[in-house]
Short mmCIF file of C-alpha atoms and ligand atoms in Angstrom, two decimals:
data_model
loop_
_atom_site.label_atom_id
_atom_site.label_comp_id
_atom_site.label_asym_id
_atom_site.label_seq_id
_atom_site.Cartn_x
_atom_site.Cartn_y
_atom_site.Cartn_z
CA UNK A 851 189.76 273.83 42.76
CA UNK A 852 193.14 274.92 41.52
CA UNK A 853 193.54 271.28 39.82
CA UNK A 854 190.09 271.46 38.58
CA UNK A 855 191.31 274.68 36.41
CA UNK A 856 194.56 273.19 34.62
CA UNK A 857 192.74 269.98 33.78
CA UNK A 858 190.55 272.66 31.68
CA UNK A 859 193.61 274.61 30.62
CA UNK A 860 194.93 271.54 29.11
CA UNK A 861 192.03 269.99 27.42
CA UNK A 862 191.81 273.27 25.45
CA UNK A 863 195.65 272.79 24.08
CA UNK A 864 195.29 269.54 22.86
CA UNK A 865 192.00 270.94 21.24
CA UNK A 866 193.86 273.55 19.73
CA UNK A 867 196.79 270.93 18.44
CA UNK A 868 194.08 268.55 17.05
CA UNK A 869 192.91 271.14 14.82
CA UNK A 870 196.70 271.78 13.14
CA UNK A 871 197.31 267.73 13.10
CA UNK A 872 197.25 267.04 9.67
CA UNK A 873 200.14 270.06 8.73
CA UNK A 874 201.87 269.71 11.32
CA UNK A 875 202.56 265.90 10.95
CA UNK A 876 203.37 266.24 7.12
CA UNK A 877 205.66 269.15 8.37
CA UNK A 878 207.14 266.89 10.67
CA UNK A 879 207.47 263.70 7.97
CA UNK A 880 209.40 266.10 5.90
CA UNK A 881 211.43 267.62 8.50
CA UNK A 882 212.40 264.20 9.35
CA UNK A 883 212.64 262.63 6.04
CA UNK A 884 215.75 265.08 5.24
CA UNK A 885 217.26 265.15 8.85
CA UNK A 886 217.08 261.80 9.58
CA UNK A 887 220.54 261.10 9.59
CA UNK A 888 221.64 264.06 12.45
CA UNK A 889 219.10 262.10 14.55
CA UNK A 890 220.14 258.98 14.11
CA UNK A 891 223.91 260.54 14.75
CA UNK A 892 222.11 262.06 17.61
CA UNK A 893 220.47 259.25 19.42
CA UNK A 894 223.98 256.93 18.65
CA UNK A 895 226.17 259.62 20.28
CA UNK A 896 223.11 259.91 23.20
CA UNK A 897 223.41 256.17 23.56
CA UNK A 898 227.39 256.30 23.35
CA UNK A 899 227.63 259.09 26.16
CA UNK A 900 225.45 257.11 28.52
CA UNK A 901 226.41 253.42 27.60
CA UNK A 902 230.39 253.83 27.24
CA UNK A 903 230.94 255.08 30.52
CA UNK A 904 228.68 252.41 32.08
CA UNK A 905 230.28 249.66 30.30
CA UNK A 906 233.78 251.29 29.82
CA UNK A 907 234.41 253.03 33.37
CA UNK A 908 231.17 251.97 35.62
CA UNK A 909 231.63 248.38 34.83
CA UNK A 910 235.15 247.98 35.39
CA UNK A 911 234.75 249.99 38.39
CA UNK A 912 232.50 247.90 40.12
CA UNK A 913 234.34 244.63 39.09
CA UNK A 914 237.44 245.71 40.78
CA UNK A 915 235.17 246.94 43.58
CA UNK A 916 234.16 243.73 43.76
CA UNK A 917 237.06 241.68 43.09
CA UNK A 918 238.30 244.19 45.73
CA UNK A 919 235.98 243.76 48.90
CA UNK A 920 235.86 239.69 48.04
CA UNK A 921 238.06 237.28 50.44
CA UNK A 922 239.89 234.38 50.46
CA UNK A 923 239.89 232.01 53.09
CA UNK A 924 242.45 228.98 52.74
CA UNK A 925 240.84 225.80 53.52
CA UNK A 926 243.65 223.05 53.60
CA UNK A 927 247.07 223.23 52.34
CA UNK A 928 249.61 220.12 51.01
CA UNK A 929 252.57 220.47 50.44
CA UNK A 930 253.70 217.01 49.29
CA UNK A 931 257.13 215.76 47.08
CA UNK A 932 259.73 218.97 48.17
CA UNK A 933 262.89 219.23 46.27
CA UNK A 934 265.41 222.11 46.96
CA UNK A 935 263.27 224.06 44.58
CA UNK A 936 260.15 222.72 43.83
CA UNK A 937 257.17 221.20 45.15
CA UNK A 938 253.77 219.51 45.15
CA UNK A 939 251.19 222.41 46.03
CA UNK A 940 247.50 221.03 46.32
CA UNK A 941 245.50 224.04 48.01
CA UNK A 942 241.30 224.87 48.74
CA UNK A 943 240.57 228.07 48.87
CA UNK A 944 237.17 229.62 49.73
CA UNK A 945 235.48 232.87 47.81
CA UNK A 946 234.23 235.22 50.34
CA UNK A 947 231.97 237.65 48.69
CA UNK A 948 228.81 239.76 49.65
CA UNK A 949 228.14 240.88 46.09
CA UNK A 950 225.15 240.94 44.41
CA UNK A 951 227.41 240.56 40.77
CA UNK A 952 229.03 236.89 40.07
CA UNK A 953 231.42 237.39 37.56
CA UNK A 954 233.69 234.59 35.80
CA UNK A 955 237.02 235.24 36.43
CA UNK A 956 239.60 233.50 33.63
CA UNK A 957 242.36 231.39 34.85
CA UNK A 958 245.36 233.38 35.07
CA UNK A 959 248.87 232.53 36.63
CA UNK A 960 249.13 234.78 39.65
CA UNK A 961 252.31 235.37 42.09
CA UNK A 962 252.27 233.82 45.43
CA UNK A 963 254.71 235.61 48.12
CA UNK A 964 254.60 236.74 52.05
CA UNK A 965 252.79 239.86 52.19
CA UNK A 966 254.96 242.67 52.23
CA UNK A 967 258.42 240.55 50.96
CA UNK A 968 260.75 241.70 48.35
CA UNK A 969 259.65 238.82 45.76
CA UNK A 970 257.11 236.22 45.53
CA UNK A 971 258.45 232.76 46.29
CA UNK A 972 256.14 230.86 43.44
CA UNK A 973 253.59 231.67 40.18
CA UNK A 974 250.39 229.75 40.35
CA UNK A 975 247.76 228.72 37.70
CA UNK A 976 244.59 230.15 39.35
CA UNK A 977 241.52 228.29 37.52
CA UNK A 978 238.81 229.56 36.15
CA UNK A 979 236.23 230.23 39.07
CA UNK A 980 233.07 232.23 39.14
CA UNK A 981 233.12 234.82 41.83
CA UNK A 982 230.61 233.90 44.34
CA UNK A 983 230.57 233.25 48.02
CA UNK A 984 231.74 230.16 48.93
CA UNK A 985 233.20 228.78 45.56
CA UNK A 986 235.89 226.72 45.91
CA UNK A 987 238.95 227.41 44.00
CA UNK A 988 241.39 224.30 43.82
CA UNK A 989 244.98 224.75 42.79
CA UNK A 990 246.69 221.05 42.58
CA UNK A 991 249.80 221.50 40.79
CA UNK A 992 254.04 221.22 41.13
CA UNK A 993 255.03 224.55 41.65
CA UNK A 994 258.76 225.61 40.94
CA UNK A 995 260.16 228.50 43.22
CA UNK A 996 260.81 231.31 41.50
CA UNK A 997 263.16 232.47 44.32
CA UNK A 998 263.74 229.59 47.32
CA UNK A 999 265.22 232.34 50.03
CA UNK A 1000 261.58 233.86 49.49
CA UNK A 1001 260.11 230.60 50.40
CA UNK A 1002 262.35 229.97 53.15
CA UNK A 1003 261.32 233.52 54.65
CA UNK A 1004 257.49 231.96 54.32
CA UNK A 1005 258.23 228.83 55.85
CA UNK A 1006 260.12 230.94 58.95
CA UNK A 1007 257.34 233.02 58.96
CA UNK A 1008 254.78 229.63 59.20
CA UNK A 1009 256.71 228.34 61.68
CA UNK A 1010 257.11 231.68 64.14
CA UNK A 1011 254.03 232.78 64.23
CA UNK A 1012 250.80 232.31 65.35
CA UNK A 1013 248.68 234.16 61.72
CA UNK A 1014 250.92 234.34 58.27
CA UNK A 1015 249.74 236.69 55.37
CA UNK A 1016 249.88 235.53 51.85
CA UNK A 1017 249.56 237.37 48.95
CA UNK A 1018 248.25 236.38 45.61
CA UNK A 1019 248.76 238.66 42.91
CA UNK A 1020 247.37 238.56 39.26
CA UNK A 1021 245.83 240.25 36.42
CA UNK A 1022 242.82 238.30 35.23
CA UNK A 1023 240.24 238.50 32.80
CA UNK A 1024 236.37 238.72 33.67
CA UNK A 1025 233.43 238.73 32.35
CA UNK A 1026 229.81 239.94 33.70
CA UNK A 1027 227.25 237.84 31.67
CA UNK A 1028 226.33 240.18 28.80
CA UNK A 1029 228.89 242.40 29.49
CA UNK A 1030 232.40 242.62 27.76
CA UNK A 1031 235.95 240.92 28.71
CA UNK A 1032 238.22 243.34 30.77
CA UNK A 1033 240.88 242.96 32.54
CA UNK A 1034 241.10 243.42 36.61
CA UNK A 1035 243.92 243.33 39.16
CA UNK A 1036 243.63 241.06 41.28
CA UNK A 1037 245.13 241.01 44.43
CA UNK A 1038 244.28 239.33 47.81
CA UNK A 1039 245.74 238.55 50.62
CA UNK A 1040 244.88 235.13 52.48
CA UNK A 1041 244.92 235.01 56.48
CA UNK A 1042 246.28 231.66 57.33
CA UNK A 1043 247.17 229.96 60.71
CA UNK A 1044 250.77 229.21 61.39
CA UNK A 1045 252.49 226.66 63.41
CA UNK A 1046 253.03 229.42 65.87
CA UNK A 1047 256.53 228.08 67.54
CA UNK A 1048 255.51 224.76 67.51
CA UNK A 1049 254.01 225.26 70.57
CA UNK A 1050 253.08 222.51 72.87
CA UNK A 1051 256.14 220.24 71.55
CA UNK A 1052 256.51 217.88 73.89
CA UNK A 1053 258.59 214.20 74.24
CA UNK A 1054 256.99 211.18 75.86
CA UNK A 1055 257.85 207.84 76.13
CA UNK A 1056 261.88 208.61 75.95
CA UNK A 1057 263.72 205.73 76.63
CA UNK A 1058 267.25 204.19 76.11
CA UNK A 1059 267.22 201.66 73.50
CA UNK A 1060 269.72 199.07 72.62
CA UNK A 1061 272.93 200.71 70.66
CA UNK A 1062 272.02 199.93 66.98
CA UNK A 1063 273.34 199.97 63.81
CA UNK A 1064 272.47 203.38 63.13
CA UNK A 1065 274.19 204.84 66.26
CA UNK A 1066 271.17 205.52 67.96
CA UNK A 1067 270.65 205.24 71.69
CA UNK A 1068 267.25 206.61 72.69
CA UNK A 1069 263.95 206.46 71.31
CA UNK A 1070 260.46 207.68 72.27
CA UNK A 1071 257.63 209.63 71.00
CA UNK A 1072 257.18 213.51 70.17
CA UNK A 1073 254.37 215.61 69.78
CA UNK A 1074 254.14 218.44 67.21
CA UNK A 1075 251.20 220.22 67.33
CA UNK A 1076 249.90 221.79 64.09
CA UNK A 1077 247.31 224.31 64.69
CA UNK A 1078 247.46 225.58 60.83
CA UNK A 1079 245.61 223.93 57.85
CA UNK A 1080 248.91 223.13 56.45
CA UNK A 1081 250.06 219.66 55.73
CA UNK A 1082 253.66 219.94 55.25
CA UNK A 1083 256.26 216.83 53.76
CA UNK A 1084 259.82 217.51 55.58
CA UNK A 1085 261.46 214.19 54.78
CA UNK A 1086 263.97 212.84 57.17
CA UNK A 1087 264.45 215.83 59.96
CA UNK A 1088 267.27 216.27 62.35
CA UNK A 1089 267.55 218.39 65.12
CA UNK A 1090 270.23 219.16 67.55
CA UNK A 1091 270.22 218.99 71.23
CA UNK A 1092 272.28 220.24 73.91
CA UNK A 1093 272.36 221.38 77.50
CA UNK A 1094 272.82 224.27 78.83
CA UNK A 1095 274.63 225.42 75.02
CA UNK A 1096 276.89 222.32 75.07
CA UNK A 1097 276.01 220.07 72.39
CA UNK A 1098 274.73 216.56 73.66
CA UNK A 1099 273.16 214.79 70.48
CA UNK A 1100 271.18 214.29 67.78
CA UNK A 1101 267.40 213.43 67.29
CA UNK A 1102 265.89 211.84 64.29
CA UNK A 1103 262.27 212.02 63.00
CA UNK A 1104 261.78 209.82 60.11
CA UNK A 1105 259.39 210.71 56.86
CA UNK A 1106 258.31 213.77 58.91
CA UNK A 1107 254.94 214.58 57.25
CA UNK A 1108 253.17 217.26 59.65
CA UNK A 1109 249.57 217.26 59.57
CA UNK A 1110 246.78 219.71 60.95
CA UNK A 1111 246.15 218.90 64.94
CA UNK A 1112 248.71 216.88 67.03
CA UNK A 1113 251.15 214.46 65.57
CA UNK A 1114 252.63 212.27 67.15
CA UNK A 1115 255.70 210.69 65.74
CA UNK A 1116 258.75 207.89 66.67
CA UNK A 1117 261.80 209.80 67.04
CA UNK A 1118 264.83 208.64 68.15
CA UNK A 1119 268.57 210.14 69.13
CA UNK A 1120 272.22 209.44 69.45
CA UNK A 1121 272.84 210.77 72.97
CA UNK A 1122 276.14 211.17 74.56
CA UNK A 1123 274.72 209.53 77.76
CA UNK A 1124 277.73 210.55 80.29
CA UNK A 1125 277.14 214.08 79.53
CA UNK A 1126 273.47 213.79 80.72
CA UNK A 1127 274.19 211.97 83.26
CA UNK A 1128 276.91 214.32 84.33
CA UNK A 1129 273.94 216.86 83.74
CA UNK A 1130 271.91 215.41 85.83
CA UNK A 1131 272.93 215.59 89.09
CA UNK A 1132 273.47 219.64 88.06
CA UNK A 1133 269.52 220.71 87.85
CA UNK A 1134 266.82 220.11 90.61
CA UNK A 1135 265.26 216.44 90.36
CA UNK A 1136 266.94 215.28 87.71
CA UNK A 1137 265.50 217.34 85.17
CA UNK A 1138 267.24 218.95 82.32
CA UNK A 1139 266.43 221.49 80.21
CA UNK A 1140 267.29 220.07 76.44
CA UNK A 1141 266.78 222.51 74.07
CA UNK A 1142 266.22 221.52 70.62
CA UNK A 1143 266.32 222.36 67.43
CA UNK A 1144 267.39 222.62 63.57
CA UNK A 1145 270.37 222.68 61.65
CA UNK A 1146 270.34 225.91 59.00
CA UNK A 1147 271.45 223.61 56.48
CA UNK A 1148 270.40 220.45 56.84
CA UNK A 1149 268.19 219.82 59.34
CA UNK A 1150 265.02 218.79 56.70
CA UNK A 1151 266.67 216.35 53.99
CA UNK A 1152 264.28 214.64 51.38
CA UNK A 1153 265.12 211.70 49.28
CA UNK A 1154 268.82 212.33 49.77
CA UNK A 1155 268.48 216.29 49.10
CA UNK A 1156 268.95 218.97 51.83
CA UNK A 1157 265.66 221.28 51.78
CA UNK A 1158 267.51 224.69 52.68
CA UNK A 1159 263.87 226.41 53.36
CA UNK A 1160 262.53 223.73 55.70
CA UNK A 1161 266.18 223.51 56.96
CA UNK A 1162 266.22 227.16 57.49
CA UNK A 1163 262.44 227.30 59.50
CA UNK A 1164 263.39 224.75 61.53
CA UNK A 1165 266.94 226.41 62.70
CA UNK A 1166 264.74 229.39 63.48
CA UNK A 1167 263.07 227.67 66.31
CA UNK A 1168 264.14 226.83 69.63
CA UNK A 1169 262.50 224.90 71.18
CA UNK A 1170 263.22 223.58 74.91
CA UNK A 1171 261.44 220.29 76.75
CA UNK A 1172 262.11 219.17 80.56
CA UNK A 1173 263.51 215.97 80.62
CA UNK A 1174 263.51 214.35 83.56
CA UNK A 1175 266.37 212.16 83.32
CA UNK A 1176 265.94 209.98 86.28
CA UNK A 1177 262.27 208.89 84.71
CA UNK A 1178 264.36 207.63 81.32
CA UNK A 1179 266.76 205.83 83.26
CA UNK A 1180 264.00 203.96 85.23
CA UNK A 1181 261.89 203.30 82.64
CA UNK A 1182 264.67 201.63 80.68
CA UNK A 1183 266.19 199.81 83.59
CA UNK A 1184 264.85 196.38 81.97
CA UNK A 1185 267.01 197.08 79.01
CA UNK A 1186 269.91 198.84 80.43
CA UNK A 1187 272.61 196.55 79.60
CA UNK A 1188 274.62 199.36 77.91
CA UNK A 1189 274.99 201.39 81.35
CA UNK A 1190 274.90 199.03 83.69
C1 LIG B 732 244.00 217.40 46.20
O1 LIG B 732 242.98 217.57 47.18
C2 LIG B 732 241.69 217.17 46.75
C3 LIG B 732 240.70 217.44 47.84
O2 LIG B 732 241.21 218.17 48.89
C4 LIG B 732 241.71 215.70 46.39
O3 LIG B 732 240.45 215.31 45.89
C5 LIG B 732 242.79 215.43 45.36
O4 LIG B 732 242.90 214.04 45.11
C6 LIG B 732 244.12 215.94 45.85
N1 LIG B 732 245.12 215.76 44.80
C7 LIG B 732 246.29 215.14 45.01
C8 LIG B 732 247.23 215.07 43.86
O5 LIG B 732 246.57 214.65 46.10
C1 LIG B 733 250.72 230.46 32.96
O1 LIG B 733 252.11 230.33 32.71
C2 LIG B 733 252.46 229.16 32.01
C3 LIG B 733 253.97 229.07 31.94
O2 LIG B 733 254.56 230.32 31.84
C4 LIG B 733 251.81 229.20 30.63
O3 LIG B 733 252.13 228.02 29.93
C5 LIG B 733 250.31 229.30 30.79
O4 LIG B 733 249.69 229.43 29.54
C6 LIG B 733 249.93 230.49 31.65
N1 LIG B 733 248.51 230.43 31.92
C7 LIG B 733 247.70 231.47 31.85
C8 LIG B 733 246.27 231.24 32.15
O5 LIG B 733 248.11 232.58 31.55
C1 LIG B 734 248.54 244.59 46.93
O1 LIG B 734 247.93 245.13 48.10
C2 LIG B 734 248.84 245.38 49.17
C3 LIG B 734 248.06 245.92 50.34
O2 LIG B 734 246.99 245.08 50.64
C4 LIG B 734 249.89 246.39 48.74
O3 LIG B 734 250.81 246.55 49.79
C5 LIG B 734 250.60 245.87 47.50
O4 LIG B 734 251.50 246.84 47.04
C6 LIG B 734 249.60 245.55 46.40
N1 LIG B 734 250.32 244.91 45.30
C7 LIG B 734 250.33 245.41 44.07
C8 LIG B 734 251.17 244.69 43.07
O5 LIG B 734 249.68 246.39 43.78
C1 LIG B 735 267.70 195.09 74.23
O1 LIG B 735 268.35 193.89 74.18
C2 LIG B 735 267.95 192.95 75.22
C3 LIG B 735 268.78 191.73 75.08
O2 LIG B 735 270.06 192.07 74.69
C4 LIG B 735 266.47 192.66 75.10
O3 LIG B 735 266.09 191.83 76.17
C5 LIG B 735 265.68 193.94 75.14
O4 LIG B 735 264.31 193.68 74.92
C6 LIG B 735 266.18 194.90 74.08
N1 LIG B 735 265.49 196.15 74.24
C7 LIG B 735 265.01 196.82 73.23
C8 LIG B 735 264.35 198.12 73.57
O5 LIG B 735 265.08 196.45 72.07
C1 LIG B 736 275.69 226.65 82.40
O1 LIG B 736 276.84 227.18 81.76
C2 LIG B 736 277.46 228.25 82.47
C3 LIG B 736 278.66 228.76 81.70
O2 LIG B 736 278.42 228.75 80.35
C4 LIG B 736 277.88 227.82 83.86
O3 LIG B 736 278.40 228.92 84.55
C5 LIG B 736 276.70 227.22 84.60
O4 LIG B 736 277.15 226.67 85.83
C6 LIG B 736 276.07 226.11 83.77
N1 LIG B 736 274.90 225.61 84.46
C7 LIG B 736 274.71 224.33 84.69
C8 LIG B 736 273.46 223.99 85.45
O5 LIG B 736 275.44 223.48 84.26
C1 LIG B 737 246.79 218.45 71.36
O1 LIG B 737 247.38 218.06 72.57
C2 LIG B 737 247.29 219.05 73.60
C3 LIG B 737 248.08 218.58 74.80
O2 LIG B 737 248.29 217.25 74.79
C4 LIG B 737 245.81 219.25 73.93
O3 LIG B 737 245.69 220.24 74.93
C5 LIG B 737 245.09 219.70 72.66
O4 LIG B 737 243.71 219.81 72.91
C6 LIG B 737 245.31 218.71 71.54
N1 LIG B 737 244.77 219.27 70.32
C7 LIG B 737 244.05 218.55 69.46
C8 LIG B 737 243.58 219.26 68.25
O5 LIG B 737 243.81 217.37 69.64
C1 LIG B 738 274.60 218.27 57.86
O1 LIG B 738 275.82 218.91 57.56
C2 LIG B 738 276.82 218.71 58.55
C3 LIG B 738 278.06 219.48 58.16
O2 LIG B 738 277.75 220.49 57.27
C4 LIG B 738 277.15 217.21 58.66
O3 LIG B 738 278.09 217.02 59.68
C5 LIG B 738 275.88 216.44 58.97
O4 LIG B 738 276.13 215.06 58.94
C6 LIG B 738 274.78 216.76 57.96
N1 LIG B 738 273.54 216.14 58.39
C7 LIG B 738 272.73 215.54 57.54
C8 LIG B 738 271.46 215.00 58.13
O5 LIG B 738 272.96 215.42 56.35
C1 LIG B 739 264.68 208.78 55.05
O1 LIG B 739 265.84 208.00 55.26
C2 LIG B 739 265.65 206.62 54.96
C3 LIG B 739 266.97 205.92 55.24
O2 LIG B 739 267.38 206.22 56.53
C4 LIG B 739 265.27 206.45 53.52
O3 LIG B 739 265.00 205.08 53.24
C5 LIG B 739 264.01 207.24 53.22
O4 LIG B 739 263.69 207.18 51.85
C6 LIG B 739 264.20 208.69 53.62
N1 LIG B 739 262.95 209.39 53.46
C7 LIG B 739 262.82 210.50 52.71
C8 LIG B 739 261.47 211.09 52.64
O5 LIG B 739 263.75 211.01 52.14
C1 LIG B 740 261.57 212.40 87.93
O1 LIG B 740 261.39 211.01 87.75
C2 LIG B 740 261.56 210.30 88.98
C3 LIG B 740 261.52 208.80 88.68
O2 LIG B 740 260.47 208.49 87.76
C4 LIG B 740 260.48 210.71 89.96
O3 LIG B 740 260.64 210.05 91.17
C5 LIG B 740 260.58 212.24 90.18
O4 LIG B 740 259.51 212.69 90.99
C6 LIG B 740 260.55 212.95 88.87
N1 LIG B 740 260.81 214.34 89.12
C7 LIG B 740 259.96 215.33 88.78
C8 LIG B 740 260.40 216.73 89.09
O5 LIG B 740 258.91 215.09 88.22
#
């Protein structure tokens, strides 16, 4: 009933209007005819309120928010032709985004450091990508260290533990389709796997060889496992041994290149073999505890050049093996004719 009446009420009013139509709208063409102009200022100052802070403040806003809550997830990792302050970097990355928005994001050179260090070890040339989940962002390039102690600290870091943090850092230009160019920060940090101590290094297959020209007495087979996506290039690697802290040798891995999953690699040593046999009889059945590891120098050399930040990882870790001395002598008695 009560709708019933206002229908009625307002039939009557547009009645009423239809009657002063043809006044009013001349009033109305005149009125506008000489204030046309504060409209028109009106309406672009109406559109300016609402549009600039969309495009100006909102926009921005929920790039970065986007740029923001993305992720990167490092897919595989060379790092190929080392000298003592440079490399080969060739790197997939993974976008990791939810949003609804795929923006393209400019190339821009970005810094590359350990989360959290003093300085970034390296600037990379990030490529243009288009923010979306799963896009693959490929960086292939020689990067020069901008500080090498920083990248020794990340190669420590990749060798001690089990989860390293990198952070990329950069100020890049985007662009929604439609929308204007601005300018975001971007700044991510990548969860990679380390090589978590090298855990799982192990020597098989250790035998005395036949003195050679090289000095060398022993050779056999180690395994490095690599549980990270990293494929490193340390060159020619040398490693210390000793017994008990007295020094007893020196291994050798040749043209160590470390790839994900277990490696397995010839090594070979210049033992002093009266000392382990002396050690021997010290340490229940005849095995020894030989504790290994790098040099902080020198220990990773490549094409003639000492790598101080591989050198430097690899005199951070100690590693230790049980060699069971007795089981090298017997399985070189057929070509013993050194210590017979
Ligand atoms: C870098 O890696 C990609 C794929 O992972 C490969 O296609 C490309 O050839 C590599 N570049 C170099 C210089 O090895
Ligand atoms: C990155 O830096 C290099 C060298 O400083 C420069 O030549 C290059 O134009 C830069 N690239 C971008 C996208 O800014
Ligand atoms: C990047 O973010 C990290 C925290 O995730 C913060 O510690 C760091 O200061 C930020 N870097 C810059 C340059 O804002
Ligand atoms: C060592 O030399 C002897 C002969 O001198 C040879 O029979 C043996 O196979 C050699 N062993 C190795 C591991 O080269
Ligand atoms: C290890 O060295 C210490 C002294 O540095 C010595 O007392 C100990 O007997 C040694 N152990 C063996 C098994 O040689
Ligand atoms: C590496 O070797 C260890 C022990 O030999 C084994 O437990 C592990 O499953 C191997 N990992 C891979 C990826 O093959
Ligand atoms: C490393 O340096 C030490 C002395 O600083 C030297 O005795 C050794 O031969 C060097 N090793 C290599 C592999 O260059
Ligand atoms: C390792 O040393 C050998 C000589 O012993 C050399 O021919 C080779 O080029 C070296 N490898 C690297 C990667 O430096
Ligand atoms: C060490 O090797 C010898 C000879 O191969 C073997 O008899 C002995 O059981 C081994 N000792 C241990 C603790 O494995």
């Amino acid at each position: 009933m009560a709708s019933e009446k206002g229908e009625v009420t307002e039939t009557g009013t547009v009645a009423s209007s239809n009657t002063m139509k043809p006044s009013f709208m001349s009033r109305v063409a005149a009125h506008f005819k000489k204030w046309w102009w504060a409209y028109l200022i009106a309406f672009i100052i109406v559109v300016l309120v609402v549009a600039l802070p969309v495009v100006y403040v909102g926009y921005p806003n929920i790039a970065q928010g986007n740029i923001d809550d993305s992720a990167l997830e490092v897919k595989s990792m060379v790092i190929s032709d080392p000298t003592p302050n440079s490399f080969h970097v060739n790197q997939t990355q993974i976008v990791k985004t939810k949003s609804i928005f795929h923006p393209t994001i400019y190339s821009f050179n970005a810094s590359v450091g350990l989360l959290g260090a003093a300085a970034p070890f390296a600037t990379v040339t990030i490529p243009q990508l288009k923010s979306r989940d799963g896009e693959e962002v490929l960086v292939d390039q020689r990067l020069d260290l901008t500080d090498v102690s920083a990248f020794g600290d990340f190669a420590t870091a990749a060798i001690q533990n089990e989860y390293l943090y990198v952070n990329v850092y950069g100020k890049p230009e985007l662009r929604q389709r439609g929308l204007p160019k601005i300018t975001v920060a971007y700044n991510k940090t990548a969860t990679m796997k380390g090589l978590n101590k090298l855990q799982g290094f192990n020597l098989f297959g250790i035998h005395l060889s036949n003195q050679t020209a090289d000095g060398t007495n022993i050779e056999g087979q180690a395994l490095i496992p690599n549980p990270s996506v990293m494929t490193i290039s340390m060159g020619n690697v040398t490693l210390d041994l000793s017994v008990n802290g007295s020094s007893i040798g020196t291994a050798y891995i040749k043209g160590l290149v470390l790839k994900p999953g277990n490696n397995t690699l010839p090594m070979t040593a210049q033992v002093d073999l009266l000392a382990m046999l002396n050690f021997m009889g010290k340490y229940p059945g005849t095995v020894v505890p030989v504790d290994i590891t790098g040099s902080q120098t020198n220990s990773s050399v490549y094409d003639g050049q000492a790598l101080s930040y591989f050198s430097r990882a690899l005199a951070s870790n100690k590693l230790r093996i049980a060699l069971n001395v007795s089981q090298v002598v017997d399985s070189s008695s057929s070509s013993l004719p050194t210590l017979a």
